[in-house]
Amino acid sequence: MKLFLQKILYLIIMLFIISLISFIAINLAPNSFFASGELNPNITKESIEQLKAIYGLDKPLYVQFFSWIWAILHLDFGISFASGELVKNEILQRLPVTLTLNIISMFLIFIISLYLGIKAALNKNSLFDKFASQLSLVSFSMPSFYLALIAIMVFSIHLEILPIAGLHSVADDGSLTYYLDYAWHLILPISIITFAGIGSLTLYVRSLVIEILKSDYIFFAKARGLTKSQILKYYILPNLYPPVITLLGLSLPGIIGGSVILESIFSINGMGLLFFQSALSHDYPVIMGILIIGALLTLLGNMIADLILLKLNPNYDAK
């Protein structure tokens, strides 16, 4: 409980720092949402000033910042400049799609990387080891957006197996057909995120297992006549989980950030696409809201990873 409370305090402090840095960066950015209106001769200067007063942009920056922090404490992210809707409602509508993409992708990355890395290490210098290493290098080096465009050309345009973009081809009637169609549309983006994420983790797992196999306790386990499956279960996996879980926690920002590009390419109506559209239109309340939600999810993911590590190893120092 003491560690949990420390993590909560750390999360609050980090969210405040991230909010401050994001607020400063956004206000230093060139142009603004009202720039086009200021250049429009049909819109008077008084109208622009009135709009800024409505959104509180006529106040000093420090007042705007602390007013925004106070509003966040009440779960109020403001009103979108572009749509006039509550930012909270816009994010909540798109958050489930982004969470679905990232949670499923992370689970697949974890399972596939463990399998490839462990099997490659146990069969070092074999044909499978060479295949897994080359596959990992391709995954590690190829940009996800480029891979997504190739996948669309091959599977959607030429072979016409998978849909090009979107999440639905049928009406949302709550039937099994609707959910199967929803899953069918997610195959390509989830596959791209998974493939782009397994490369570094597979190589990391392989190198860790090779080092574990050199340990004295593995030598004595073999001398006692333990089978490969027993050595894997009782010696390799327990020593492998802590660093792998730590690495997965640290890779959360990259996975969530990568979904911004992929959601834009596949026209998936998630937080990533909303962030991209808001950045183009300088919709500051939406950008700030998404940055805070993304930071919160990342910090929660790292906190959960530390708590899992503490459960696996009570001697683990999670401070």
Short mmCIF file of C-alpha atoms in Angstrom, two decimals:
data_model
loop_
_atom_site.label_atom_id
_atom_site.label_comp_id
_atom_site.label_asym_id
_atom_site.label_seq_id
_atom_site.Cartn_x
_atom_site.Cartn_y
_atom_site.Cartn_z
CA MET A 1 0.00 0.00 0.00
CA LYS A 2 2.91 2.35 0.78
CA LEU A 3 4.39 1.68 -2.68
CA PHE A 4 0.97 2.12 -4.29
CA LEU A 5 0.50 5.53 -2.63
CA GLN A 6 4.02 6.56 -3.71
CA LYS A 7 3.17 5.59 -7.28
CA ILE A 8 -0.07 7.60 -7.16
CA LEU A 9 1.83 10.66 -5.88
CA TYR A 10 4.45 10.19 -8.61
CA LEU A 11 1.66 9.93 -11.21
CA ILE A 12 0.07 13.19 -10.05
CA ILE A 13 3.39 15.06 -10.09
CA MET A 14 4.30 13.73 -13.54
CA LEU A 15 0.87 14.63 -14.94
CA PHE A 16 1.32 18.19 -13.68
CA ILE A 17 4.80 18.45 -15.26
CA ILE A 18 3.55 16.96 -18.55
CA SER A 19 0.61 19.38 -18.52
CA LEU A 20 2.92 22.34 -17.99
CA ILE A 21 5.33 21.30 -20.78
CA SER A 22 2.44 20.56 -23.18
CA PHE A 23 0.76 23.90 -22.41
CA ILE A 24 4.00 25.83 -23.01
CA ALA A 25 4.76 23.93 -26.23
CA ILE A 26 1.28 24.51 -27.64
CA ASN A 27 1.36 28.23 -26.88
CA LEU A 28 4.82 28.55 -28.48
CA ALA A 29 3.56 26.92 -31.70
CA PRO A 30 3.17 29.30 -34.68
CA ASN A 31 -0.31 30.36 -35.79
CA SER A 32 -3.48 29.51 -33.93
CA PHE A 33 -7.03 28.35 -34.51
CA PHE A 34 -8.09 31.99 -34.98
CA ALA A 35 -5.33 32.80 -37.51
CA SER A 36 -7.55 32.13 -40.53
CA GLY A 37 -10.30 34.31 -39.05
CA GLU A 38 -7.89 37.15 -38.46
CA LEU A 39 -6.98 37.09 -42.17
CA ASN A 40 -10.62 36.98 -43.27
CA PRO A 41 -11.85 40.51 -44.13
CA ASN A 42 -15.45 39.47 -43.41
CA ILE A 43 -14.66 38.80 -39.73
CA THR A 44 -14.11 41.87 -37.58
CA LYS A 45 -11.38 42.17 -34.99
CA GLU A 46 -14.05 42.63 -32.31
CA SER A 47 -15.57 39.24 -33.21
CA ILE A 48 -12.20 37.54 -32.87
CA GLU A 49 -11.62 39.18 -29.48
CA GLN A 50 -15.10 38.13 -28.37
CA LEU A 51 -14.37 34.51 -29.31
CA LYS A 52 -11.08 34.60 -27.43
CA ALA A 53 -12.89 35.98 -24.38
CA ILE A 54 -15.45 33.15 -24.55
CA TYR A 55 -12.68 30.54 -24.51
CA GLY A 56 -10.64 32.45 -21.91
CA LEU A 57 -7.75 33.13 -24.29
CA ASP A 58 -7.71 36.83 -23.45
CA LYS A 59 -6.31 36.14 -19.97
CA PRO A 60 -2.59 35.86 -19.05
CA LEU A 61 -1.01 32.47 -19.78
CA TYR A 62 -0.50 31.53 -16.13
CA VAL A 63 -4.20 32.20 -15.44
CA GLN A 64 -5.19 30.09 -18.46
CA PHE A 65 -2.96 27.24 -17.27
CA PHE A 66 -4.20 27.06 -13.69
CA SER A 67 -7.79 27.52 -14.84
CA TRP A 68 -7.27 24.56 -17.16
CA ILE A 69 -5.71 22.47 -14.34
CA TRP A 70 -8.67 23.29 -12.09
CA ALA A 71 -11.07 22.26 -14.85
CA ILE A 72 -9.22 18.95 -15.37
CA LEU A 73 -9.63 18.14 -11.66
CA HIS A 74 -13.37 18.32 -12.37
CA LEU A 75 -12.92 16.15 -15.50
CA ASP A 76 -13.67 19.14 -17.71
CA PHE A 77 -11.31 19.39 -20.71
CA GLY A 78 -13.09 22.39 -22.20
CA ILE A 79 -14.90 22.87 -25.51
CA SER A 80 -13.49 22.04 -28.92
CA PHE A 81 -12.74 25.08 -31.09
CA ALA A 82 -13.62 23.17 -34.25
CA SER A 83 -16.80 21.27 -33.34
CA GLY A 84 -18.11 23.18 -30.33
CA GLU A 85 -18.56 19.84 -28.51
CA LEU A 86 -17.23 18.97 -25.08
CA VAL A 87 -13.68 17.62 -25.43
CA LYS A 88 -14.45 14.98 -22.81
CA ASN A 89 -17.30 13.57 -24.90
CA GLU A 90 -15.21 13.53 -28.10
CA ILE A 91 -12.38 11.66 -26.37
CA LEU A 92 -14.71 9.18 -24.64
CA GLN A 93 -16.34 8.35 -27.98
CA ARG A 94 -12.98 7.47 -29.56
CA LEU A 95 -11.04 6.11 -26.60
CA PRO A 96 -12.45 2.53 -26.76
CA VAL A 97 -11.18 2.04 -30.33
CA THR A 98 -7.65 3.18 -29.47
CA LEU A 99 -7.59 1.08 -26.29
CA THR A 100 -8.80 -1.97 -28.22
CA LEU A 101 -6.06 -1.54 -30.82
CA ASN A 102 -3.28 -1.05 -28.27
CA ILE A 103 -4.31 -3.68 -25.71
CA ILE A 104 -4.73 -6.44 -28.30
CA SER A 105 -1.48 -5.40 -30.02
CA MET A 106 0.48 -5.40 -26.76
CA PHE A 107 -0.84 -8.86 -25.84
CA LEU A 108 0.14 -10.23 -29.27
CA ILE A 109 3.56 -8.54 -29.13
CA PHE A 110 4.20 -10.12 -25.72
CA ILE A 111 3.16 -13.65 -26.77
CA ILE A 112 4.83 -13.67 -30.19
CA SER A 113 8.08 -12.08 -28.98
CA LEU A 114 8.37 -14.54 -26.11
CA TYR A 115 7.80 -17.51 -28.43
CA LEU A 116 10.22 -16.36 -31.13
CA GLY A 117 12.91 -15.19 -28.72
CA ILE A 118 12.86 -18.27 -26.49
CA LYS A 119 12.72 -20.77 -29.34
CA ALA A 120 15.50 -18.96 -31.22
CA ALA A 121 17.73 -18.97 -28.11
CA LEU A 122 17.04 -22.64 -27.33
CA ASN A 123 17.95 -23.50 -30.93
CA LYS A 124 20.86 -21.10 -31.33
CA ASN A 125 22.43 -20.96 -34.82
CA SER A 126 19.63 -23.13 -36.23
CA LEU A 127 17.54 -22.26 -39.28
CA PHE A 128 14.72 -21.03 -37.03
CA ASP A 129 17.15 -18.82 -35.10
CA LYS A 130 18.33 -17.20 -38.33
CA PHE A 131 14.73 -16.76 -39.52
CA ALA A 132 13.62 -15.15 -36.22
CA SER A 133 16.65 -12.83 -36.17
CA GLN A 134 16.11 -11.66 -39.76
CA LEU A 135 12.38 -11.20 -39.15
CA SER A 136 13.15 -9.14 -36.04
CA LEU A 137 15.60 -6.95 -37.94
CA VAL A 138 13.01 -6.28 -40.66
CA SER A 139 10.40 -5.47 -38.02
CA PHE A 140 12.78 -3.22 -36.12
CA SER A 141 13.98 -1.27 -39.14
CA MET A 142 10.81 -0.86 -41.22
CA PRO A 143 8.62 2.21 -40.41
CA SER A 144 5.06 1.26 -39.49
CA PHE A 145 3.48 3.79 -41.88
CA TYR A 146 5.45 2.40 -44.84
CA LEU A 147 4.53 -1.15 -43.87
CA ALA A 148 0.88 -0.09 -43.59
CA LEU A 149 0.88 1.34 -47.12
CA ILE A 150 2.46 -1.85 -48.52
CA ALA A 151 -0.08 -4.00 -46.65
CA ILE A 152 -2.97 -1.93 -48.02
CA MET A 153 -1.66 -2.25 -51.58
CA VAL A 154 -1.16 -6.03 -51.28
CA PHE A 155 -4.07 -7.25 -49.13
CA SER A 156 -6.70 -4.59 -49.84
CA ILE A 157 -6.11 -3.41 -53.42
CA HIS A 158 -4.50 -6.31 -55.27
CA LEU A 159 -5.78 -9.37 -53.36
CA GLU A 160 -8.98 -7.65 -52.08
CA ILE A 161 -8.92 -9.78 -48.93
CA LEU A 162 -9.06 -7.12 -46.21
CA PRO A 163 -10.84 -3.74 -46.09
CA ILE A 164 -8.80 -0.64 -46.92
CA ALA A 165 -9.96 1.66 -44.12
CA GLY A 166 -12.62 2.34 -41.54
CA LEU A 167 -14.15 0.12 -38.89
CA HIS A 168 -17.55 -0.82 -40.30
CA SER A 169 -19.12 -2.01 -43.50
CA VAL A 170 -22.51 -2.87 -41.99
CA ALA A 171 -24.98 -0.98 -39.80
CA ASP A 172 -24.48 -0.98 -36.03
CA ASP A 173 -27.39 -3.20 -35.06
CA GLY A 174 -25.62 -5.04 -32.22
CA SER A 175 -25.70 -8.35 -34.08
CA LEU A 176 -22.91 -10.91 -34.38
CA THR A 177 -22.42 -9.86 -38.00
CA TYR A 178 -21.63 -6.32 -36.92
CA TYR A 179 -18.96 -7.42 -34.42
CA LEU A 180 -17.42 -9.87 -36.88
CA ASP A 181 -17.23 -7.07 -39.44
CA TYR A 182 -15.67 -4.81 -36.77
CA ALA A 183 -13.02 -7.46 -36.01
CA TRP A 184 -12.42 -7.97 -39.76
CA HIS A 185 -11.57 -4.27 -40.14
CA LEU A 186 -9.15 -4.41 -37.18
CA ILE A 187 -7.04 -7.28 -38.57
CA LEU A 188 -4.78 -5.14 -40.77
CA PRO A 189 -4.01 -2.28 -38.32
CA ILE A 190 -3.46 -4.67 -35.39
CA SER A 191 -1.19 -6.83 -37.55
CA ILE A 192 0.88 -3.77 -38.53
CA ILE A 193 1.24 -2.56 -34.91
CA THR A 194 2.14 -6.08 -33.75
CA PHE A 195 4.71 -6.69 -36.48
CA ALA A 196 6.33 -3.30 -35.88
CA GLY A 197 6.59 -4.05 -32.15
CA ILE A 198 7.94 -7.61 -32.05
CA GLY A 199 11.37 -6.88 -33.56
CA SER A 200 13.23 -5.25 -30.68
CA LEU A 201 11.48 -7.35 -28.01
CA THR A 202 12.26 -10.64 -29.80
CA LEU A 203 15.97 -9.78 -30.05
CA TYR A 204 15.96 -8.70 -26.41
CA VAL A 205 14.29 -11.93 -25.25
CA ARG A 206 16.69 -14.02 -27.34
CA SER A 207 19.76 -12.36 -25.85
CA LEU A 208 18.35 -12.68 -22.31
CA VAL A 209 17.59 -16.39 -22.70
CA ILE A 210 21.07 -17.05 -24.14
CA GLU A 211 22.59 -15.40 -21.04
CA ILE A 212 20.27 -17.36 -18.73
CA LEU A 213 21.28 -20.63 -20.41
CA LYS A 214 24.91 -19.88 -19.51
CA SER A 215 24.07 -19.71 -15.78
CA ASP A 216 25.27 -22.32 -13.28
CA TYR A 217 21.76 -23.19 -12.12
CA ILE A 218 20.84 -24.21 -15.68
CA PHE A 219 23.92 -26.50 -15.75
CA PHE A 220 22.89 -28.12 -12.45
CA ALA A 221 19.26 -28.42 -13.61
CA LYS A 222 20.45 -30.33 -16.67
CA ALA A 223 22.70 -32.48 -14.46
CA ARG A 224 19.68 -33.39 -12.34
CA GLY A 225 17.95 -34.67 -15.46
CA LEU A 226 15.28 -31.99 -15.83
CA THR A 227 13.60 -31.83 -19.22
CA LYS A 228 13.62 -28.76 -21.49
CA SER A 229 10.03 -27.94 -20.58
CA GLN A 230 10.83 -28.10 -16.84
CA ILE A 231 13.90 -25.88 -17.26
CA LEU A 232 11.79 -23.44 -19.27
CA LYS A 233 8.99 -23.39 -16.69
CA TYR A 234 11.02 -23.21 -13.46
CA TYR A 235 14.23 -21.44 -14.48
CA ILE A 236 13.97 -19.50 -17.75
CA LEU A 237 10.50 -17.90 -17.57
CA PRO A 238 10.75 -16.68 -13.93
CA ASN A 239 14.02 -14.90 -14.79
CA LEU A 240 12.65 -13.63 -18.09
CA TYR A 241 9.36 -12.03 -17.01
CA PRO A 242 10.71 -9.03 -14.99
CA PRO A 243 12.87 -7.43 -17.72
CA VAL A 244 10.32 -8.20 -20.45
CA ILE A 245 7.44 -6.67 -18.48
CA THR A 246 9.62 -3.62 -17.73
CA LEU A 247 10.41 -3.21 -21.43
CA LEU A 248 6.72 -3.54 -22.34
CA GLY A 249 5.86 -0.81 -19.84
CA LEU A 250 8.52 1.46 -21.31
CA SER A 251 7.30 0.76 -24.87
CA LEU A 252 3.74 1.92 -24.11
CA PRO A 253 4.34 5.54 -25.23
CA GLY A 254 5.71 4.36 -28.59
CA ILE A 255 2.76 2.05 -29.20
CA ILE A 256 0.19 4.71 -28.29
CA GLY A 257 2.08 7.34 -30.30
CA GLY A 258 2.34 5.02 -33.29
CA SER A 259 -1.42 4.59 -33.37
CA VAL A 260 -1.73 8.28 -34.32
CA ILE A 261 -0.15 7.58 -37.72
CA LEU A 262 -1.86 4.24 -38.30
CA GLU A 263 -5.30 5.51 -37.34
CA SER A 264 -4.83 8.33 -39.84
CA ILE A 265 -3.74 5.92 -42.59
CA PHE A 266 -6.58 3.46 -41.96
CA SER A 267 -9.16 6.21 -41.21
CA ILE A 268 -9.92 4.66 -37.82
CA ASN A 269 -12.03 7.01 -35.76
CA GLY A 270 -9.91 6.77 -32.62
CA MET A 271 -7.91 9.14 -30.43
CA GLY A 272 -4.99 9.05 -32.86
CA LEU A 273 -7.01 10.34 -35.80
CA LEU A 274 -8.70 12.93 -33.57
CA PHE A 275 -5.28 14.14 -32.41
CA PHE A 276 -4.03 14.38 -35.99
CA GLN A 277 -7.09 16.36 -37.13
CA SER A 278 -6.90 18.63 -34.08
CA ALA A 279 -3.21 19.33 -34.68
CA LEU A 280 -3.95 20.39 -38.27
CA SER A 281 -6.74 22.73 -37.15
CA HIS A 282 -4.89 24.00 -34.03
CA ASP A 283 -7.76 22.81 -31.82
CA TYR A 284 -5.84 23.34 -28.58
CA PRO A 285 -8.40 22.03 -26.04
CA VAL A 286 -8.65 18.69 -27.86
CA ILE A 287 -4.85 18.43 -28.26
CA MET A 288 -4.30 19.10 -24.55
CA GLY A 289 -7.03 16.66 -23.56
CA ILE A 290 -5.58 13.85 -25.68
CA LEU A 291 -2.04 14.55 -24.44
CA ILE A 292 -3.19 14.28 -20.83
CA ILE A 293 -5.23 11.11 -21.45
CA GLY A 294 -2.29 9.55 -23.33
CA ALA A 295 0.12 10.51 -20.54
CA LEU A 296 -2.26 9.10 -17.93
CA LEU A 297 -2.59 5.77 -19.78
CA THR A 298 1.21 5.56 -20.16
CA LEU A 299 1.86 6.31 -16.48
CA LEU A 300 -0.84 3.83 -15.41
CA GLY A 301 0.70 1.20 -17.67
CA ASN A 302 4.12 1.70 -16.09
CA MET A 303 2.62 1.64 -12.60
CA ILE A 304 0.79 -1.62 -13.33
CA ALA A 305 4.03 -3.09 -14.75
CA ASP A 306 5.86 -2.22 -11.52
CA LEU A 307 3.10 -3.75 -9.37
CA ILE A 308 3.17 -6.94 -11.48
CA LEU A 309 6.96 -7.11 -11.07
CA LEU A 310 6.55 -6.70 -7.32
CA LYS A 311 4.08 -9.58 -7.30
CA LEU A 312 6.45 -11.79 -9.32
CA ASN A 313 9.47 -10.80 -7.24
CA PRO A 314 8.81 -9.42 -3.72
CA ASN A 315 12.45 -8.22 -3.57
CA TYR A 316 11.97 -6.03 -6.66
CA ASP A 317 12.77 -2.36 -6.04
CA ALA A 318 9.98 -0.43 -7.83
CA LYS A 319 10.94 3.00 -6.48
#
